PDB file of C-alpha atoms in Angstrom:
ATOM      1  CA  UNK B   1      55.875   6.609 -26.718  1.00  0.00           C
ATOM      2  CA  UNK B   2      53.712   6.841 -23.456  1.00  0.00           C
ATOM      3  CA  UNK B   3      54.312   9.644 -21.116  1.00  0.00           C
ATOM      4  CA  UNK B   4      52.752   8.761 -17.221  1.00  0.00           C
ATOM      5  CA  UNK B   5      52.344  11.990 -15.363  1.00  0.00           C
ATOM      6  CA  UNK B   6      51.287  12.235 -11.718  1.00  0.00           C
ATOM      7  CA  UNK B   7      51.835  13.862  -8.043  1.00  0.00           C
ATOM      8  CA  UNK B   8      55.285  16.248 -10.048  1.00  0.00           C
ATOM      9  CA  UNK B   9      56.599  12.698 -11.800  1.00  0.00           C
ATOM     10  CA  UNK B  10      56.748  12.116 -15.282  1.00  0.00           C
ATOM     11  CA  UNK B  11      57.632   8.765 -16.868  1.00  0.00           C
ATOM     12  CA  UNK B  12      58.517   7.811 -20.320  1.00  0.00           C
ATOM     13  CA  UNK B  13      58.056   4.235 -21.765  1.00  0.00           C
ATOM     14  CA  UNK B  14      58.494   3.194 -24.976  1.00  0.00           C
ATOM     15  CA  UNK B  15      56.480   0.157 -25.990  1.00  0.00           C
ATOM     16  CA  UNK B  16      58.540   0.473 -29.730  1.00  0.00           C
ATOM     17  CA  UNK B  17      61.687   0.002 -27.945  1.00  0.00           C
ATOM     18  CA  UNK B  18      61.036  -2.987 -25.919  1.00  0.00           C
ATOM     19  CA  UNK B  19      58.656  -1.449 -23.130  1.00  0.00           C
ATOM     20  CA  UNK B  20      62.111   0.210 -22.078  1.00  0.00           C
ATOM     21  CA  UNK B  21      61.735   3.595 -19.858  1.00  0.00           C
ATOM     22  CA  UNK B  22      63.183   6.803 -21.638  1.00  0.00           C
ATOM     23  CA  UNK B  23      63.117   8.852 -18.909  1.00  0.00           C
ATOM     24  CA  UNK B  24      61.953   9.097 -15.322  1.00  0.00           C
ATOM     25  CA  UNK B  25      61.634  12.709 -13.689  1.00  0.00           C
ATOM     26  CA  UNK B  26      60.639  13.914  -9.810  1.00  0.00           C
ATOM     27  CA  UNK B  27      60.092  17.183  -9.633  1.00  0.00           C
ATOM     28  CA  UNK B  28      61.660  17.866 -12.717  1.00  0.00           C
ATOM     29  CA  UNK B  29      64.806  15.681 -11.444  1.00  0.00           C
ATOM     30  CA  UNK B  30      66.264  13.145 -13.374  1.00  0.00           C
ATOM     31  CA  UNK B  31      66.252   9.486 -11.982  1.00  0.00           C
ATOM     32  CA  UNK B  32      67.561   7.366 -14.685  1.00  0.00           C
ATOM     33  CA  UNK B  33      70.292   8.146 -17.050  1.00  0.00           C
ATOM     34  CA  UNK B  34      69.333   7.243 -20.563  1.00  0.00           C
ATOM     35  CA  UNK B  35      71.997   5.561 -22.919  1.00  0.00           C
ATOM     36  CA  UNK B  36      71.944   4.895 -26.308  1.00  0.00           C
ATOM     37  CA  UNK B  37      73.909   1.062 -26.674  1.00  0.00           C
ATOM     38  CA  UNK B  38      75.031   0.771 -30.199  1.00  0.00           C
ATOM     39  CA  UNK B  39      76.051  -2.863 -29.577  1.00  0.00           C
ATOM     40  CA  UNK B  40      72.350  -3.637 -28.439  1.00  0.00           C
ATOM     41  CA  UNK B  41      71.404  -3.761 -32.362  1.00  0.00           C
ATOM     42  CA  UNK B  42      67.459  -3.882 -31.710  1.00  0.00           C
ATOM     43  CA  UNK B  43      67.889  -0.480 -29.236  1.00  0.00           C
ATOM     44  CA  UNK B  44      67.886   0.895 -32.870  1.00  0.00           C
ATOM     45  CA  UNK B  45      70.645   3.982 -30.997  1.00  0.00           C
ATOM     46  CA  UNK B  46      67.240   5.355 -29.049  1.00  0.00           C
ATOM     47  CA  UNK B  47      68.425   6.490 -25.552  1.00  0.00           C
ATOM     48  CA  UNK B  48      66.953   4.057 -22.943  1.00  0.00           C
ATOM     49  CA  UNK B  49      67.467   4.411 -18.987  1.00  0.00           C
ATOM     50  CA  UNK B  50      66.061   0.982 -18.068  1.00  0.00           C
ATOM     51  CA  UNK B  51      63.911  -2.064 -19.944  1.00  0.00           C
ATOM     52  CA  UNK B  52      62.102  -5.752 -18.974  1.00  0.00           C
ATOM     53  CA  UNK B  53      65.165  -8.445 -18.365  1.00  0.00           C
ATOM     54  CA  UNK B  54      63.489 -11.185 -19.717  1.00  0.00           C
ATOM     55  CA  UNK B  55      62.886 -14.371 -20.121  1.00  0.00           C
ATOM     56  CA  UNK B  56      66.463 -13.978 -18.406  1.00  0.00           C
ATOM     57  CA  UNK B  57      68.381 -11.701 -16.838  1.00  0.00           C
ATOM     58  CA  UNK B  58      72.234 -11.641 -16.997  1.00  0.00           C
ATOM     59  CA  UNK B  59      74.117 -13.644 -19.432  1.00  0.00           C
ATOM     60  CA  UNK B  60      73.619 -16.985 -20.783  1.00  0.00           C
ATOM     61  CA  UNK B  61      77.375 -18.375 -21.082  1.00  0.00           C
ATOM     62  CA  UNK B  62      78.177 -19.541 -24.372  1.00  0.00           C
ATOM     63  CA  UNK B  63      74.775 -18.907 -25.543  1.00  0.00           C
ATOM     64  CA  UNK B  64      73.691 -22.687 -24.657  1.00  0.00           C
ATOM     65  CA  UNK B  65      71.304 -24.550 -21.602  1.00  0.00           C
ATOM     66  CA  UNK B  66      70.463 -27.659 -20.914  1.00  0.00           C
ATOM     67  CA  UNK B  67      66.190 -27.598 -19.549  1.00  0.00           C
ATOM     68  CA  UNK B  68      63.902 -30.522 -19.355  1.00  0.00           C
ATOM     69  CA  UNK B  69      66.856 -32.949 -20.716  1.00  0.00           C
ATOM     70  CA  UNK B  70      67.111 -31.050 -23.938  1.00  0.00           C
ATOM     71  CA  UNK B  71      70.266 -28.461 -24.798  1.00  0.00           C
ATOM     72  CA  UNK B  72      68.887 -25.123 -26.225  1.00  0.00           C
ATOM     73  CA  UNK B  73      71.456 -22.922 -28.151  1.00  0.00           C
ATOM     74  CA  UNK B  74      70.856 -19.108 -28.218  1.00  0.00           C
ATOM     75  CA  UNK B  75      71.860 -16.220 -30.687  1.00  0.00           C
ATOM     76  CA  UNK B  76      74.235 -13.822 -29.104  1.00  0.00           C
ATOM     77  CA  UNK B  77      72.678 -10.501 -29.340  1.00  0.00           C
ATOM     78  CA  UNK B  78      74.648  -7.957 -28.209  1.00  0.00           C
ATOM     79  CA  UNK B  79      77.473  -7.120 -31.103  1.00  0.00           C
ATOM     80  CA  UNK B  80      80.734  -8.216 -29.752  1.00  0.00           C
ATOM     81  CA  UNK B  81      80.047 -10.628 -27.022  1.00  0.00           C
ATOM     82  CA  UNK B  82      78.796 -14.034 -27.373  1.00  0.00           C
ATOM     83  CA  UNK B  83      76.582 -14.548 -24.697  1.00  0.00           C
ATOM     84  CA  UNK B  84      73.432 -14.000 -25.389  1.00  0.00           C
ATOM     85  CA  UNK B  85      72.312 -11.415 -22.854  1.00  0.00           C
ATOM     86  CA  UNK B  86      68.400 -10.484 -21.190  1.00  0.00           C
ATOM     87  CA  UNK B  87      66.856 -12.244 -22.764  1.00  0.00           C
ATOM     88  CA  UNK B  88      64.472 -10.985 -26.410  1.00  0.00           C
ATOM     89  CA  UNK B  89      61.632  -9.254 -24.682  1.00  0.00           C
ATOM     90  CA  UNK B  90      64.053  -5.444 -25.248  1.00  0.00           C
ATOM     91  CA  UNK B  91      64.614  -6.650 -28.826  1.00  0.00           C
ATOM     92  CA  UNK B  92      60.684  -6.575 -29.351  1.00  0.00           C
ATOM     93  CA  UNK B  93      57.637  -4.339 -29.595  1.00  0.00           C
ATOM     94  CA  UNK B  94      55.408  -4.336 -26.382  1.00  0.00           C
ATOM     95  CA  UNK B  95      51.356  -3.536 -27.291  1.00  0.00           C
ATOM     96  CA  UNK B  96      49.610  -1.507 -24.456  1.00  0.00           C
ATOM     97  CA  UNK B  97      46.566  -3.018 -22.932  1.00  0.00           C
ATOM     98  CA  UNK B  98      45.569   0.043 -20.511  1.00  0.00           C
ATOM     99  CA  UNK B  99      46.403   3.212 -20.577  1.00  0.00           C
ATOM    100  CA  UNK B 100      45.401   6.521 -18.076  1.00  0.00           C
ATOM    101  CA  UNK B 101      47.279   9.205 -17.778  1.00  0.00           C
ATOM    102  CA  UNK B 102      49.038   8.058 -14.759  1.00  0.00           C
ATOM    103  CA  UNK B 103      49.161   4.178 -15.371  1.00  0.00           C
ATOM    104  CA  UNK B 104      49.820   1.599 -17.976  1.00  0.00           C
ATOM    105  CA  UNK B 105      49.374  -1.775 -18.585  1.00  0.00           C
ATOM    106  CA  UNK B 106      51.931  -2.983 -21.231  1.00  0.00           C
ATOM    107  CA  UNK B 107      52.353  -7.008 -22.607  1.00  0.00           C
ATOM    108  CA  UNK B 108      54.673  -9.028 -25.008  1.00  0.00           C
ATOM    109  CA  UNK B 109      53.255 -12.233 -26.340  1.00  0.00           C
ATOM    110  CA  UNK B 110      55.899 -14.460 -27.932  1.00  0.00           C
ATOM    111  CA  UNK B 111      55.704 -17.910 -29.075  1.00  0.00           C
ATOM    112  CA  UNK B 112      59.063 -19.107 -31.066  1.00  0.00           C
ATOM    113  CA  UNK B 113      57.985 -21.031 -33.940  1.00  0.00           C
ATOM    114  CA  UNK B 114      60.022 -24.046 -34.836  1.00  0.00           C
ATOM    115  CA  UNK B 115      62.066 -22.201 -37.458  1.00  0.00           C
ATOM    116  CA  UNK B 116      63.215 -19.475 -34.850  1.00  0.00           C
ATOM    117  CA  UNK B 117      64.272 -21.850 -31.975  1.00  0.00           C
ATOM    118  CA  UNK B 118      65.986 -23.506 -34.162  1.00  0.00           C
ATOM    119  CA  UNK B 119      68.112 -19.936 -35.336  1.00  0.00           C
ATOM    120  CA  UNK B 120      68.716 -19.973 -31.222  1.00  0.00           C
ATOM    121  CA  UNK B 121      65.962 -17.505 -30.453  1.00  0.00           C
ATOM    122  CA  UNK B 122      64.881 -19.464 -27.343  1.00  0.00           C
ATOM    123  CA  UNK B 123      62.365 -22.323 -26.486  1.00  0.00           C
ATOM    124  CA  UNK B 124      60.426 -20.497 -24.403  1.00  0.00           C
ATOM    125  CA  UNK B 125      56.459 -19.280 -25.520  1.00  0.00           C
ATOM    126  CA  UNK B 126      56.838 -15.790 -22.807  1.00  0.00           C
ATOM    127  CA  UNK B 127      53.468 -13.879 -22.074  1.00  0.00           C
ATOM    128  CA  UNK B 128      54.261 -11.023 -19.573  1.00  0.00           C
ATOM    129  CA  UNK B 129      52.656  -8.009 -18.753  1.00  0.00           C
ATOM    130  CA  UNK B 130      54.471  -5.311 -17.462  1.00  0.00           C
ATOM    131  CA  UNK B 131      52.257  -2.681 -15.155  1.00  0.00           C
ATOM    132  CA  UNK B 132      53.479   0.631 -14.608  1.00  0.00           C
ATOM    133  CA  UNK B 133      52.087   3.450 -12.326  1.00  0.00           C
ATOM    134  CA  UNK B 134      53.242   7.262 -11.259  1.00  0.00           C
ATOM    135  CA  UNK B 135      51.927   7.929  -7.814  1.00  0.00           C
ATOM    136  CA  UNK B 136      52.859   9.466  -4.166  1.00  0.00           C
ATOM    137  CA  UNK B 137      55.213   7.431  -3.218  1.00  0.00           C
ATOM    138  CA  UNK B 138      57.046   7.090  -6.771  1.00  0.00           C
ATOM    139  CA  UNK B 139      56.606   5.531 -10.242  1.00  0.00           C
ATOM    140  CA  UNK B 140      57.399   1.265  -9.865  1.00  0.00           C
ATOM    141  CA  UNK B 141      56.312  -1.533 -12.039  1.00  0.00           C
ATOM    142  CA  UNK B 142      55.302  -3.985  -9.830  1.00  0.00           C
ATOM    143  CA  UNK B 143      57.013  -7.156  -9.571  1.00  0.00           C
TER     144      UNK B 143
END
């Protein structure tokens, strides 16, 4: 857990849970409203307010896409629904790259081997990093 402090803002990110934000404060106000989403099984029941949508965002409908003339299937991963839904990077462990006390510099490096595209955990190698700052005028991750 990283907490980002700056200007009467604290921000809590949890690179263990997905680089999802705990909790987000302005002078001592809550911004976000953390849930804990049993039927998001990799959540692991830890309250989150907000976490990286991605390689997706939404749903993907029946858990199958058709990219570069080839149909991908996906796992559903939400218990109860079977659309797969925002993509894995939430369902993994983020490392940090850069950390101060009022910024962070978080990435996810995943490259599907054959055996786990082919369980439906997507085609696609992802790479992003996700930079997050506390300052004057708020704390943002840049997109």
């Amino acid at each position: 857990m990283l907490e980002l402090k700056r200007d009467g803002q604290s921000l809590t990110i949890l690179p263990e849970t997905g680089a999802a934000l705990g909790q987000w404060q302005v002078q001592g106000h809550e911004m976000l409203r953390p849930v804990a989403n049993p039927a998001l099984r990799n959540q692991k029941g830890v309250a989150v307010g907000a976490y990286p949508l991605l390689p997706y965002v939404n749903r993907i409908a029946d858990g199958h896409f058709a990219f570069g003339g080839e149909e991908h299937r996906l796992v559903p991963n939400m218990e109860g629904c079977p659309h797969p839904i925002h993509g894995n990077g939430w369902e993994h462990e983020w490392q940090v790259a850069h950390r101060t006390d009022s910024h962070a510099i978080l990435t996810f490096d995943h490259t599907p081997s054959d055996d786990e595209a082919g369980r439906g955990n997507g085609p696609m190698p992802i790479g992003p990093s996700c930079p997050t700052s506390c300052g004057r005028t708020g704390c943002m991750s840049p997109s």
